[in-house]
């Protein structure tokens, strides 16, 4: 198990990020509408949060019934805070208890819904371990590099972060069996990276990144992944992400993630 | 362990040496370890708890075996070789032992999915909050940074302590949550002697839990004689250690 992250949106709005559109839009809005009935799983998410995106993709892949509830600085959900005082998303409520951490949630969905396919981890213990190893790599190397790149202000820091990002993604690419990371089986390894792949236009437009710079097979993999139905269904309209990532690009974002990157601390 | 720290005693000693001696026969599972490494100790404790047959191989930072590097080019420990393939990362290994050896009890994670997830949540907290704070505390040189890291460490440990159901973290079931904490608990005398930490400062319950955990047989069985750890942690206290963990702390990067 390794690092997962959560967006912290304290509904007391202690430090709000300004101007976040309050609801999902585009395909994600359709998905939200389809998940308004009470279910065994209540899924608490911020529509824009890449970590929430991970477990959302997993829910959609597996066809697990869930009720979607938006948690963001503009919505206050008293019940949510009662069961989950830390107020972190993504989170789920299941049988009256709260769980959080995107990777813990993804593993939970595998354990709790064994009949809902696809299985997003191999059943063979060694292959399962191998998949977890690469999930860990994504969380420890790829995601932090990307976040550092987005938040870096000085040219030399941007250059260093870009090099780190390219290096991490190239290492990942070398191990892609194709069409998905593990080969035929679409898995959590693909899912944990997907939210950053679909946001990579931010680094391309503002930080000198390109998929080509990583490599041709990376570009092909990224294009394939961003067209996966579960990825498309959990994405909102591009224009609404701008207000959020602009703050990251100026290193003014106040999420726990942003603060951890600034402080050189483990990503929460 | 890419760049060796000098003068590390080359082999396990004390109770750990006895355990090593009992695990020299070739087995399907080969366990590559550094006797002094806290991450290694996590997976080593798990192996001992579950009675999984393994062959113990010491990885010498000065001389990594060719075969080890062939199957595991990164050369990291803890690592295992199982049916000719390598896996590493202490937590990945611990989960692998649960999956691959389902008949070997103890089960170190609950079977119930919700309880299993709860355990993983706290394993994650320990890895993200407790271990980095303690490592930062050891390596901090500046008085302000030491004070801050001590506050962070005590705060993180109090958060864990508040959740201990007793006698073990999850209650009656000894689990991976206890296993992942244990190596830092058995080394906490370092921060007591050099950084102003006390178990009492965390709380009376914590002190009791820590004492119980450090006396667990699998923990004792994987510990070497105290004097041999000194050469290693002295370098950490001076912030001169060259392990991947030490470098990550210095650089403000995620712990490998």
Short mmCIF file of C-alpha atoms in Angstrom, two decimals:
data_model
loop_
_atom_site.label_atom_id
_atom_site.label_comp_id
_atom_site.label_asym_id
_atom_site.label_seq_id
_atom_site.Cartn_x
_atom_site.Cartn_y
_atom_site.Cartn_z
CA UNK A 1 0.00 0.00 0.00
CA UNK A 2 1.34 3.27 -0.50
CA UNK A 3 0.50 6.91 -0.71
CA UNK A 4 -2.95 7.98 -1.52
CA UNK A 5 -4.26 11.38 -1.31
CA UNK A 6 -7.35 13.21 -0.51
CA UNK A 7 -8.64 16.63 -1.21
CA UNK A 8 -9.56 18.29 2.04
CA UNK A 9 -12.47 20.57 1.86
CA UNK A 10 -13.45 21.59 5.29
CA UNK A 11 -17.02 22.66 4.99
CA UNK A 12 -16.34 25.38 7.51
CA UNK A 13 -14.54 26.84 4.46
CA UNK A 14 -11.45 27.73 6.45
CA UNK A 15 -9.37 28.33 3.37
CA UNK A 16 -11.52 28.08 0.31
CA UNK A 17 -10.09 27.83 -3.15
CA UNK A 18 -11.98 30.53 -4.96
CA UNK A 19 -14.56 30.14 -7.63
CA UNK A 20 -14.81 26.38 -7.93
CA UNK A 21 -17.80 25.44 -10.03
CA UNK A 22 -20.07 23.73 -7.51
CA UNK A 23 -21.17 20.70 -9.51
CA UNK A 24 -19.96 18.25 -12.10
CA UNK A 25 -20.62 19.15 -15.72
CA UNK A 26 -20.51 17.38 -19.08
CA UNK A 27 -20.36 13.57 -19.02
CA UNK A 28 -19.65 13.58 -15.30
CA UNK A 29 -22.92 15.42 -14.67
CA UNK A 30 -24.82 12.68 -16.50
CA UNK A 31 -23.08 10.08 -14.36
CA UNK A 32 -23.94 12.00 -11.19
CA UNK A 33 -27.60 12.16 -12.26
CA UNK A 34 -27.64 8.39 -12.76
CA UNK A 35 -26.43 7.89 -9.18
CA UNK A 36 -28.83 9.79 -6.98
CA UNK A 37 -30.71 6.85 -5.45
CA UNK A 38 -29.67 5.75 -1.95
CA UNK A 39 -27.40 2.71 -2.12
CA UNK A 40 -25.20 0.60 0.15
CA UNK A 41 -22.25 2.71 -0.99
CA UNK A 42 -22.49 6.47 -0.66
CA UNK A 43 -19.64 8.03 -2.59
CA UNK A 44 -18.42 11.44 -1.45
CA UNK A 45 -16.35 13.23 -4.03
CA UNK A 46 -15.20 16.55 -5.39
CA UNK A 47 -15.96 16.46 -9.12
CA UNK A 48 -12.59 18.03 -9.96
CA UNK A 49 -10.37 16.05 -7.59
CA UNK A 50 -7.95 13.66 -9.33
CA UNK A 51 -7.85 11.35 -6.29
CA UNK A 52 -11.65 11.14 -6.19
CA UNK A 53 -11.48 10.48 -9.93
CA UNK A 54 -9.54 7.25 -9.26
CA UNK A 55 -12.15 5.55 -7.11
CA UNK A 56 -14.94 6.99 -9.24
CA UNK A 57 -13.45 5.28 -12.29
CA UNK A 58 -13.23 2.04 -10.30
CA UNK A 59 -16.90 2.26 -9.28
CA UNK A 60 -17.91 2.85 -12.89
CA UNK A 61 -15.73 0.02 -14.23
CA UNK A 62 -17.22 -2.47 -11.81
CA UNK A 63 -20.82 -1.30 -12.10
CA UNK A 64 -21.15 -1.09 -8.33
CA UNK A 65 -24.33 0.71 -7.26
CA UNK A 66 -23.50 3.94 -5.45
CA UNK A 67 -25.07 7.21 -4.53
CA UNK A 68 -22.91 10.17 -5.54
CA UNK A 69 -22.70 13.13 -3.19
CA UNK A 70 -20.75 16.22 -4.06
CA UNK A 71 -18.59 17.55 -1.27
CA UNK A 72 -16.90 20.81 -1.97
CA UNK A 73 -16.41 24.15 -0.23
CA UNK A 74 -19.86 25.33 -1.26
CA UNK A 75 -21.78 22.35 0.05
CA UNK A 76 -22.09 21.50 3.69
CA UNK A 77 -22.98 17.95 4.53
CA UNK A 78 -23.48 17.60 8.26
CA UNK A 79 -23.94 13.85 8.12
CA UNK A 80 -20.72 13.46 6.16
CA UNK A 81 -18.75 15.25 8.85
CA UNK A 82 -20.42 13.25 11.58
CA UNK A 83 -19.24 9.95 10.16
CA UNK A 84 -16.01 11.29 8.70
CA UNK A 85 -14.78 14.11 10.95
CA UNK A 86 -11.66 14.70 8.89
CA UNK A 87 -13.96 15.67 6.03
CA UNK A 88 -11.72 14.15 3.42
CA UNK A 89 -12.69 13.14 -0.09
CA UNK A 90 -12.84 10.75 -1.75
CA UNK A 91 -14.70 8.88 0.95
CA UNK A 92 -17.41 6.30 1.10
CA UNK A 93 -20.04 5.49 3.61
CA UNK A 94 -20.80 1.80 3.83
CA UNK A 95 -22.96 0.21 6.53
CA UNK A 96 -22.78 3.39 8.55
CA UNK A 97 -18.99 3.64 8.55
CA UNK A 98 -16.71 5.90 6.64
CA UNK A 99 -13.60 4.98 4.71
CA UNK A 100 -11.26 7.26 2.84
CA UNK A 101 -7.91 7.28 0.95
CA UNK A 102 -8.32 6.65 -2.78
CA UNK A 103 -6.18 3.49 -2.84
CA UNK A 104 -7.81 2.03 0.27
CA UNK A 105 -11.19 2.62 -1.39
CA UNK A 106 -10.09 0.93 -4.62
CA UNK A 107 -8.87 -2.15 -2.72
CA UNK A 108 -12.06 -2.13 -0.64
CA UNK A 109 -14.23 -2.21 -3.77
CA UNK A 110 -12.29 -5.28 -4.96
CA UNK A 111 -12.75 -7.04 -1.61
CA UNK A 112 -16.36 -6.09 -0.94
CA UNK A 113 -17.73 -6.72 -4.44
CA UNK A 114 -15.99 -9.89 -5.62
CA UNK A 115 -18.73 -10.63 -8.17
CA UNK A 116 -18.54 -7.25 -9.87
CA UNK A 117 -16.22 -7.51 -12.81
CA UNK A 118 -13.86 -6.50 -14.12
CA UNK A 119 -11.54 -7.44 -11.31
CA UNK A 120 -9.13 -4.55 -11.19
CA UNK A 121 -6.33 -6.52 -9.58
CA UNK A 122 -4.99 -9.91 -10.69
CA UNK A 123 -6.13 -12.85 -8.60
CA UNK A 124 -2.71 -14.52 -8.69
CA UNK A 125 -0.88 -13.37 -5.52
CA UNK A 126 2.41 -12.62 -7.24
CA UNK A 127 0.78 -10.70 -10.09
CA UNK A 128 -1.32 -8.85 -7.53
CA UNK A 129 1.89 -7.89 -5.72
CA UNK A 130 3.42 -6.79 -9.01
CA UNK A 131 0.42 -4.55 -9.73
CA UNK A 132 0.62 -3.03 -6.23
CA UNK A 133 4.31 -2.35 -6.77
CA UNK A 134 3.52 -0.26 -9.82
CA UNK A 135 0.60 1.47 -8.11
CA UNK A 136 3.14 2.40 -5.44
CA UNK A 137 5.53 3.70 -8.11
CA UNK A 138 2.80 5.90 -9.59
CA UNK A 139 1.99 7.32 -6.17
CA UNK A 140 5.57 7.87 -5.03
CA UNK A 141 7.24 8.95 -8.25
CA UNK A 142 4.88 9.94 -11.07
CA UNK A 143 2.20 11.90 -9.23
CA UNK A 144 4.52 13.90 -6.93
CA UNK A 145 6.74 14.87 -9.89
CA UNK A 146 3.73 16.05 -11.86
CA UNK A 147 2.38 18.03 -8.93
CA UNK A 148 5.77 19.59 -8.30
CA UNK A 149 5.99 20.53 -11.97
CA UNK A 150 2.59 22.19 -11.94
CA UNK A 151 3.35 24.14 -8.77
CA UNK A 152 6.98 25.05 -9.56
CA UNK A 153 7.51 28.78 -10.09
CA UNK A 154 11.23 29.17 -10.81
CA UNK A 155 12.64 28.06 -14.19
CA UNK A 156 15.30 25.80 -12.69
CA UNK A 157 12.73 24.11 -10.44
CA UNK A 158 10.40 23.71 -13.38
CA UNK A 159 13.20 22.19 -15.43
CA UNK A 160 14.12 19.75 -12.65
CA UNK A 161 10.50 18.78 -12.11
CA UNK A 162 9.97 18.29 -15.85
CA UNK A 163 13.00 15.99 -16.00
CA UNK A 164 11.72 14.01 -13.01
CA UNK A 165 8.29 13.73 -14.59
CA UNK A 166 9.60 12.54 -17.93
CA UNK A 167 11.89 10.07 -16.22
CA UNK A 168 9.11 8.63 -14.06
CA UNK A 169 6.73 8.32 -17.00
CA UNK A 170 9.39 6.72 -19.16
CA UNK A 171 10.08 4.14 -16.46
CA UNK A 172 6.37 3.44 -16.33
CA UNK A 173 6.15 3.21 -20.11
CA UNK A 174 8.99 0.67 -20.31
CA UNK A 175 6.87 -1.65 -18.22
CA UNK A 176 3.58 -1.27 -20.08
CA UNK A 177 2.75 -4.66 -21.58
CA UNK A 178 -0.08 -3.26 -23.69
CA UNK A 179 -2.80 -2.48 -24.40
CA UNK A 180 -2.99 -1.76 -20.68
CA UNK A 181 -0.21 -1.65 -18.14
CA UNK A 182 -0.57 -5.30 -17.14
CA UNK A 183 -1.37 -6.39 -20.68
CA UNK A 184 -4.86 -7.53 -21.55
CA UNK A 185 -6.23 -6.76 -18.12
CA UNK A 186 -7.26 -3.18 -17.43
CA UNK A 187 -6.35 -2.63 -13.81
CA UNK A 188 -5.87 -0.28 -10.90
CA UNK A 189 -2.41 0.54 -12.26
CA UNK A 190 -4.07 2.26 -15.23
CA UNK A 191 -6.71 3.82 -12.99
CA UNK A 192 -4.35 5.42 -10.50
CA UNK A 193 -2.51 7.32 -13.23
CA UNK A 194 -5.49 8.15 -15.46
CA UNK A 195 -6.58 11.36 -13.66
CA UNK A 196 -3.16 12.90 -14.22
CA UNK A 197 -3.01 11.78 -17.83
CA UNK A 198 -6.29 13.50 -18.64
CA UNK A 199 -5.00 16.66 -16.95
CA UNK A 200 -1.64 16.63 -18.71
CA UNK A 201 -2.70 19.37 -21.12
CA UNK A 202 -2.04 21.68 -18.16
CA UNK A 203 1.65 20.73 -18.15
CA UNK A 204 1.72 20.82 -21.91
CA UNK A 205 0.29 24.32 -22.14
CA UNK A 206 2.22 25.76 -19.22
CA UNK A 207 5.28 23.70 -18.36
CA UNK A 208 6.82 22.46 -21.59
CA UNK A 209 5.68 18.86 -21.24
CA UNK A 210 4.60 16.72 -24.18
CA UNK A 211 3.55 13.11 -24.44
CA UNK A 212 5.97 12.75 -27.34
CA UNK A 213 8.85 13.69 -25.06
CA UNK A 214 8.05 10.66 -22.93
CA UNK A 215 7.82 8.42 -25.99
CA UNK A 216 5.62 7.17 -28.80
CA UNK A 217 4.27 4.19 -26.84
CA UNK A 218 3.41 6.48 -23.95
CA UNK A 219 1.47 8.74 -26.27
CA UNK A 220 -0.43 5.76 -27.63
CA UNK A 221 -1.15 4.42 -24.14
CA UNK A 222 -2.29 7.83 -22.87
CA UNK A 223 -4.63 8.30 -25.83
CA UNK A 224 -6.09 4.86 -25.29
CA UNK A 225 -6.60 5.45 -21.57
CA UNK A 226 -8.22 8.85 -21.91
CA UNK A 227 -10.84 7.34 -24.22
CA UNK A 228 -11.80 4.56 -21.82
CA UNK A 229 -15.51 4.88 -21.12
CA UNK A 230 -15.16 5.01 -17.33
CA UNK A 231 -12.61 7.81 -17.69
CA UNK A 232 -14.86 9.82 -20.03
CA UNK A 233 -17.89 9.30 -17.80
CA UNK A 234 -16.16 10.86 -14.80
CA UNK A 235 -14.87 13.94 -16.56
CA UNK A 236 -16.40 17.37 -16.44
CA UNK A 237 -16.14 20.10 -19.07
CA UNK A 238 -12.58 21.34 -19.50
CA UNK A 239 -13.38 25.01 -18.91
CA UNK A 240 -14.41 24.36 -15.33
CA UNK A 241 -11.06 22.86 -14.34
CA UNK A 242 -9.26 26.08 -15.35
CA UNK A 243 -10.13 28.04 -12.21
CA UNK A 244 -8.68 25.26 -10.12
CA UNK A 245 -5.49 24.49 -11.92
CA UNK A 246 -4.69 28.17 -12.42
CA UNK A 247 -4.21 28.39 -8.66
CA UNK A 248 -1.89 25.37 -8.76
CA UNK A 249 0.10 26.95 -11.58
CA UNK A 250 0.56 30.07 -9.44
CA UNK A 251 1.28 27.84 -6.43
CA UNK A 252 -1.58 29.47 -4.56
CA UNK A 253 -3.76 26.42 -4.13
CA UNK A 254 -4.73 25.60 -0.56
CA UNK A 255 -5.54 21.93 -0.80
CA UNK A 256 -3.67 19.52 1.46
CA UNK A 257 -1.92 18.23 -1.64
CA UNK A 258 -0.68 21.67 -2.65
CA UNK A 259 0.52 22.46 0.84
CA UNK A 260 2.37 19.17 1.13
CA UNK A 261 4.18 19.77 -2.16
CA UNK A 262 5.22 23.25 -1.01
CA UNK A 263 6.47 21.94 2.31
CA UNK A 264 8.30 18.97 0.84
CA UNK A 265 6.15 16.66 2.90
CA UNK A 266 4.58 13.34 1.97
CA UNK A 267 1.47 13.81 -0.07
CA UNK A 268 -1.42 13.27 2.35
CA UNK B 1 20.76 0.99 0.06
CA UNK B 2 22.45 2.09 -3.15
CA UNK B 3 25.32 3.92 -1.49
CA UNK B 4 26.74 2.04 1.47
CA UNK B 5 26.96 3.50 4.90
CA UNK B 6 30.35 2.58 6.26
CA UNK B 7 31.16 0.22 9.03
CA UNK B 8 27.85 -1.58 9.20
CA UNK B 9 28.25 -4.84 11.06
CA UNK B 10 27.91 -7.38 8.26
CA UNK B 11 25.56 -9.88 9.87
CA UNK B 12 22.65 -10.10 12.25
CA UNK B 13 23.51 -10.69 15.90
CA UNK B 14 21.64 -11.69 19.05
CA UNK B 15 18.18 -13.19 18.61
CA UNK B 16 18.12 -12.19 14.96
CA UNK B 17 21.24 -14.25 14.31
CA UNK B 18 19.48 -17.31 15.73
CA UNK B 19 16.54 -16.67 13.43
CA UNK B 20 18.85 -16.27 10.45
CA UNK B 21 20.58 -19.56 11.33
CA UNK B 22 17.21 -21.33 11.30
CA UNK B 23 16.45 -20.06 7.79
CA UNK B 24 19.40 -21.17 5.71
CA UNK B 25 17.81 -24.04 3.82
CA UNK B 26 16.74 -23.29 0.23
CA UNK B 27 13.03 -22.56 0.09
CA UNK B 28 10.52 -21.45 -2.51
CA UNK B 29 10.64 -18.04 -0.88
CA UNK B 30 13.99 -16.29 -0.56
CA UNK B 31 13.98 -13.23 1.71
CA UNK B 32 16.61 -10.61 0.95
CA UNK B 33 17.25 -8.42 3.93
CA UNK B 34 19.47 -5.95 5.72
CA UNK B 35 19.48 -6.99 9.36
CA UNK B 36 19.34 -3.38 10.57
CA UNK B 37 16.71 -1.99 8.21
CA UNK B 38 13.35 -1.07 9.81
CA UNK B 39 11.47 -1.70 6.57
CA UNK B 40 13.02 -5.15 6.30
CA UNK B 41 11.96 -5.80 9.88
CA UNK B 42 8.30 -5.24 8.98
CA UNK B 43 8.25 -8.05 6.43
CA UNK B 44 10.54 -10.20 8.55
CA UNK B 45 8.14 -9.96 11.50
CA UNK B 46 5.28 -10.93 9.17
CA UNK B 47 7.17 -14.01 7.94
CA UNK B 48 7.90 -15.06 11.50
CA UNK B 49 4.31 -14.48 12.65
CA UNK B 50 2.95 -16.64 9.85
CA UNK B 51 5.56 -19.37 10.02
CA UNK B 52 6.13 -19.16 6.27
CA UNK B 53 9.21 -21.13 5.22
CA UNK B 54 11.87 -18.80 3.85
CA UNK B 55 15.56 -18.69 3.19
CA UNK B 56 17.17 -15.59 4.68
CA UNK B 57 19.88 -13.89 2.65
CA UNK B 58 21.78 -10.90 3.94
CA UNK B 59 22.30 -8.24 1.31
CA UNK B 60 25.65 -6.69 1.84
CA UNK B 61 25.65 -3.04 0.72
CA UNK B 62 29.30 -3.45 -0.29
CA UNK B 63 28.75 -6.51 -2.37
CA UNK B 64 25.30 -7.19 -3.77
CA UNK B 65 25.03 -10.67 -5.21
CA UNK B 66 24.88 -10.93 -8.97
CA UNK B 67 21.78 -13.11 -8.93
CA UNK B 68 19.99 -10.70 -6.61
CA UNK B 69 20.68 -7.79 -8.94
CA UNK B 70 19.66 -9.83 -11.96
CA UNK B 71 16.18 -10.47 -10.65
CA UNK B 72 15.90 -7.17 -8.78
CA UNK B 73 17.93 -4.54 -10.65
CA UNK B 74 17.04 -1.79 -8.21
CA UNK B 75 18.81 -3.79 -5.53
CA UNK B 76 16.34 -2.79 -2.83
CA UNK B 77 15.61 -4.56 0.40
CA UNK B 78 13.40 -5.95 1.70
CA UNK B 79 12.82 -8.07 -1.38
CA UNK B 80 11.75 -11.60 -2.07
CA UNK B 81 12.39 -14.09 -4.77
CA UNK B 82 9.47 -16.40 -5.32
CA UNK B 83 9.36 -18.90 -8.17
CA UNK B 84 12.15 -17.02 -9.90
CA UNK B 85 10.60 -13.56 -9.77
CA UNK B 86 11.28 -10.63 -7.48
CA UNK B 87 8.99 -8.36 -5.48
CA UNK B 88 9.92 -5.54 -3.16
CA UNK B 89 8.41 -2.73 -1.04
CA UNK B 90 7.76 -3.75 2.56
CA UNK B 91 3.98 -3.20 2.43
CA UNK B 92 3.58 -4.94 -0.92
CA UNK B 93 5.47 -7.91 0.55
CA UNK B 94 3.30 -7.99 3.66
CA UNK B 95 0.13 -8.06 1.52
CA UNK B 96 1.70 -10.70 -0.71
CA UNK B 97 2.31 -12.99 2.27
CA UNK B 98 -1.37 -12.72 3.16
CA UNK B 99 -2.47 -13.53 -0.40
CA UNK B 100 0.04 -16.24 -1.23
CA UNK B 101 -0.06 -18.18 2.03
CA UNK B 102 -3.73 -18.18 3.03
CA UNK B 103 -3.33 -21.31 5.15
CA UNK B 104 -0.58 -19.76 7.27
CA UNK B 105 -2.08 -18.14 10.28
CA UNK B 106 -1.96 -15.65 11.84
CA UNK B 107 -3.93 -13.76 9.26
CA UNK B 108 -2.46 -10.32 9.62
CA UNK B 109 -5.38 -8.52 8.02
CA UNK B 110 -9.07 -8.93 8.87
CA UNK B 111 -11.13 -11.00 6.46
CA UNK B 112 -14.10 -8.63 6.54
CA UNK B 113 -13.66 -6.09 3.69
CA UNK B 114 -14.59 -3.06 5.78
CA UNK B 115 -12.30 -4.05 8.65
CA UNK B 116 -9.54 -4.88 6.18
CA UNK B 117 -9.89 -1.41 4.68
CA UNK B 118 -9.85 0.15 8.14
CA UNK B 119 -6.56 -1.62 8.88
CA UNK B 120 -5.09 -0.43 5.57
CA UNK B 121 -6.17 3.12 6.36
CA UNK B 122 -4.12 3.07 9.54
CA UNK B 123 -1.17 1.38 7.85
CA UNK B 124 -1.30 4.27 5.39
CA UNK B 125 -1.41 6.83 8.22
CA UNK B 126 1.63 5.27 9.86
CA UNK B 127 3.57 5.32 6.60
CA UNK B 128 2.58 8.89 5.73
CA UNK B 129 2.59 10.57 9.10
CA UNK B 130 4.39 8.58 11.78
CA UNK B 131 7.44 7.25 9.96
CA UNK B 132 8.34 10.46 8.08
CA UNK B 133 8.01 12.54 11.28
CA UNK B 134 10.22 10.19 13.24
CA UNK B 135 12.78 10.07 10.42
CA UNK B 136 12.76 13.86 10.17
CA UNK B 137 13.22 14.09 13.92
CA UNK B 138 16.26 11.84 13.86
CA UNK B 139 17.87 13.68 10.96
CA UNK B 140 17.00 17.24 12.06
CA UNK B 141 20.08 19.27 13.01
CA UNK B 142 18.64 22.68 13.76
CA UNK B 143 16.97 23.17 17.18
CA UNK B 144 13.82 24.63 15.62
CA UNK B 145 13.49 21.80 13.16
CA UNK B 146 14.02 19.29 15.95
CA UNK B 147 11.31 20.90 18.04
CA UNK B 148 8.90 20.95 15.13
CA UNK B 149 9.65 17.35 14.18
CA UNK B 150 9.22 16.26 17.81
CA UNK B 151 5.80 17.95 17.93
CA UNK B 152 4.83 16.28 14.65
CA UNK B 153 6.00 12.88 15.86
CA UNK B 154 4.20 13.09 19.18
CA UNK B 155 1.05 14.35 17.48
CA UNK B 156 1.09 11.53 14.92
CA UNK B 157 1.70 8.93 17.60
CA UNK B 158 -1.10 10.32 19.76
CA UNK B 159 -3.43 9.98 16.80
CA UNK B 160 -2.45 6.33 16.47
CA UNK B 161 -2.60 5.77 20.23
CA UNK B 162 -6.16 7.11 20.37
CA UNK B 163 -7.24 4.36 17.97
CA UNK B 164 -5.55 1.43 19.69
CA UNK B 165 -8.39 -0.85 20.82
CA UNK B 166 -6.07 -3.04 22.89
CA UNK B 167 -4.23 -5.19 23.46
CA UNK B 168 -3.29 -4.67 19.81
CA UNK B 169 -4.24 -1.88 17.44
CA UNK B 170 -7.32 -3.66 16.08
CA UNK B 171 -8.16 -5.22 19.43
CA UNK B 172 -7.54 -8.89 20.07
CA UNK B 173 -6.21 -9.46 16.54
CA UNK B 174 -2.50 -8.75 16.15
CA UNK B 175 -2.20 -7.31 12.66
CA UNK B 176 -0.12 -5.54 10.05
CA UNK B 177 -0.95 -2.25 11.74
CA UNK B 178 1.14 -3.37 14.73
CA UNK B 179 3.78 -4.89 12.42
CA UNK B 180 4.36 -1.70 10.45
CA UNK B 181 4.81 0.34 13.64
CA UNK B 182 7.01 -2.11 15.50
CA UNK B 183 10.42 -1.34 13.91
CA UNK B 184 10.11 2.35 14.81
CA UNK B 185 8.93 1.57 18.32
CA UNK B 186 11.90 -0.69 19.00
CA UNK B 187 14.21 2.10 17.77
CA UNK B 188 12.56 4.90 19.73
CA UNK B 189 15.30 4.85 22.36
CA UNK B 190 17.30 6.78 19.72
CA UNK B 191 14.90 9.71 19.84
CA UNK B 192 14.56 9.38 23.61
CA UNK B 193 18.31 9.64 24.13
CA UNK B 194 19.01 12.25 21.46
CA UNK B 195 15.88 14.18 20.58
CA UNK B 196 13.83 14.66 23.73
CA UNK B 197 11.15 12.10 22.94
CA UNK B 198 9.44 9.99 25.57
CA UNK B 199 6.69 7.41 25.31
CA UNK B 200 5.09 9.10 28.31
CA UNK B 201 4.75 12.31 26.29
CA UNK B 202 2.53 10.41 23.86
CA UNK B 203 0.49 8.91 26.70
CA UNK B 204 0.31 6.17 29.32
CA UNK B 205 -1.67 3.86 27.01
CA UNK B 206 0.92 4.33 24.32
CA UNK B 207 3.71 3.42 26.70
CA UNK B 208 1.87 0.24 27.63
CA UNK B 209 1.14 -0.67 24.01
CA UNK B 210 4.73 0.00 22.94
CA UNK B 211 6.10 -2.16 25.76
CA UNK B 212 3.74 -4.97 24.80
CA UNK B 213 4.67 -4.73 21.12
CA UNK B 214 8.41 -4.69 21.66
CA UNK B 215 8.10 -7.89 23.71
CA UNK B 216 6.18 -9.76 21.01
CA UNK B 217 8.24 -12.81 20.12
CA UNK B 218 8.40 -12.10 16.36
CA UNK B 219 9.71 -8.64 17.16
CA UNK B 220 12.36 -9.95 19.55
CA UNK B 221 13.32 -12.70 17.09
CA UNK B 222 14.18 -10.16 14.38
CA UNK B 223 16.27 -7.86 16.51
CA UNK B 224 20.01 -7.76 16.68
CA UNK B 225 22.16 -6.62 19.59
CA UNK B 226 21.66 -2.97 20.37
CA UNK B 227 25.30 -1.93 20.13
CA UNK B 228 25.45 -2.75 16.45
CA UNK B 229 22.65 -0.35 15.54
CA UNK B 230 24.63 2.57 17.00
CA UNK B 231 27.02 2.88 14.06
CA UNK B 232 24.04 3.23 11.76
CA UNK B 233 21.84 5.60 13.64
CA UNK B 234 24.75 7.85 14.56
CA UNK B 235 24.99 8.73 10.90
CA UNK B 236 21.26 9.49 10.80
CA UNK B 237 21.60 11.70 13.88
CA UNK B 238 24.33 13.66 12.11
CA UNK B 239 22.23 13.64 8.92
CA UNK B 240 25.06 11.94 7.07
CA UNK B 241 23.27 8.72 6.23
CA UNK B 242 23.13 7.82 2.55
CA UNK B 243 20.19 5.46 2.43
CA UNK B 244 17.31 6.25 0.08
CA UNK B 245 15.17 7.13 3.09
CA UNK B 246 17.75 9.56 4.46
CA UNK B 247 18.17 11.25 1.10
CA UNK B 248 14.42 11.55 0.60
CA UNK B 249 14.00 13.22 3.99
CA UNK B 250 16.75 15.71 3.18
CA UNK B 251 15.25 16.49 -0.21
CA UNK B 252 11.69 16.78 1.07
CA UNK B 253 10.63 13.98 -1.22
CA UNK B 254 8.28 11.06 -0.67
CA UNK B 255 9.96 8.24 1.21
CA UNK B 256 10.89 5.46 -1.21
#
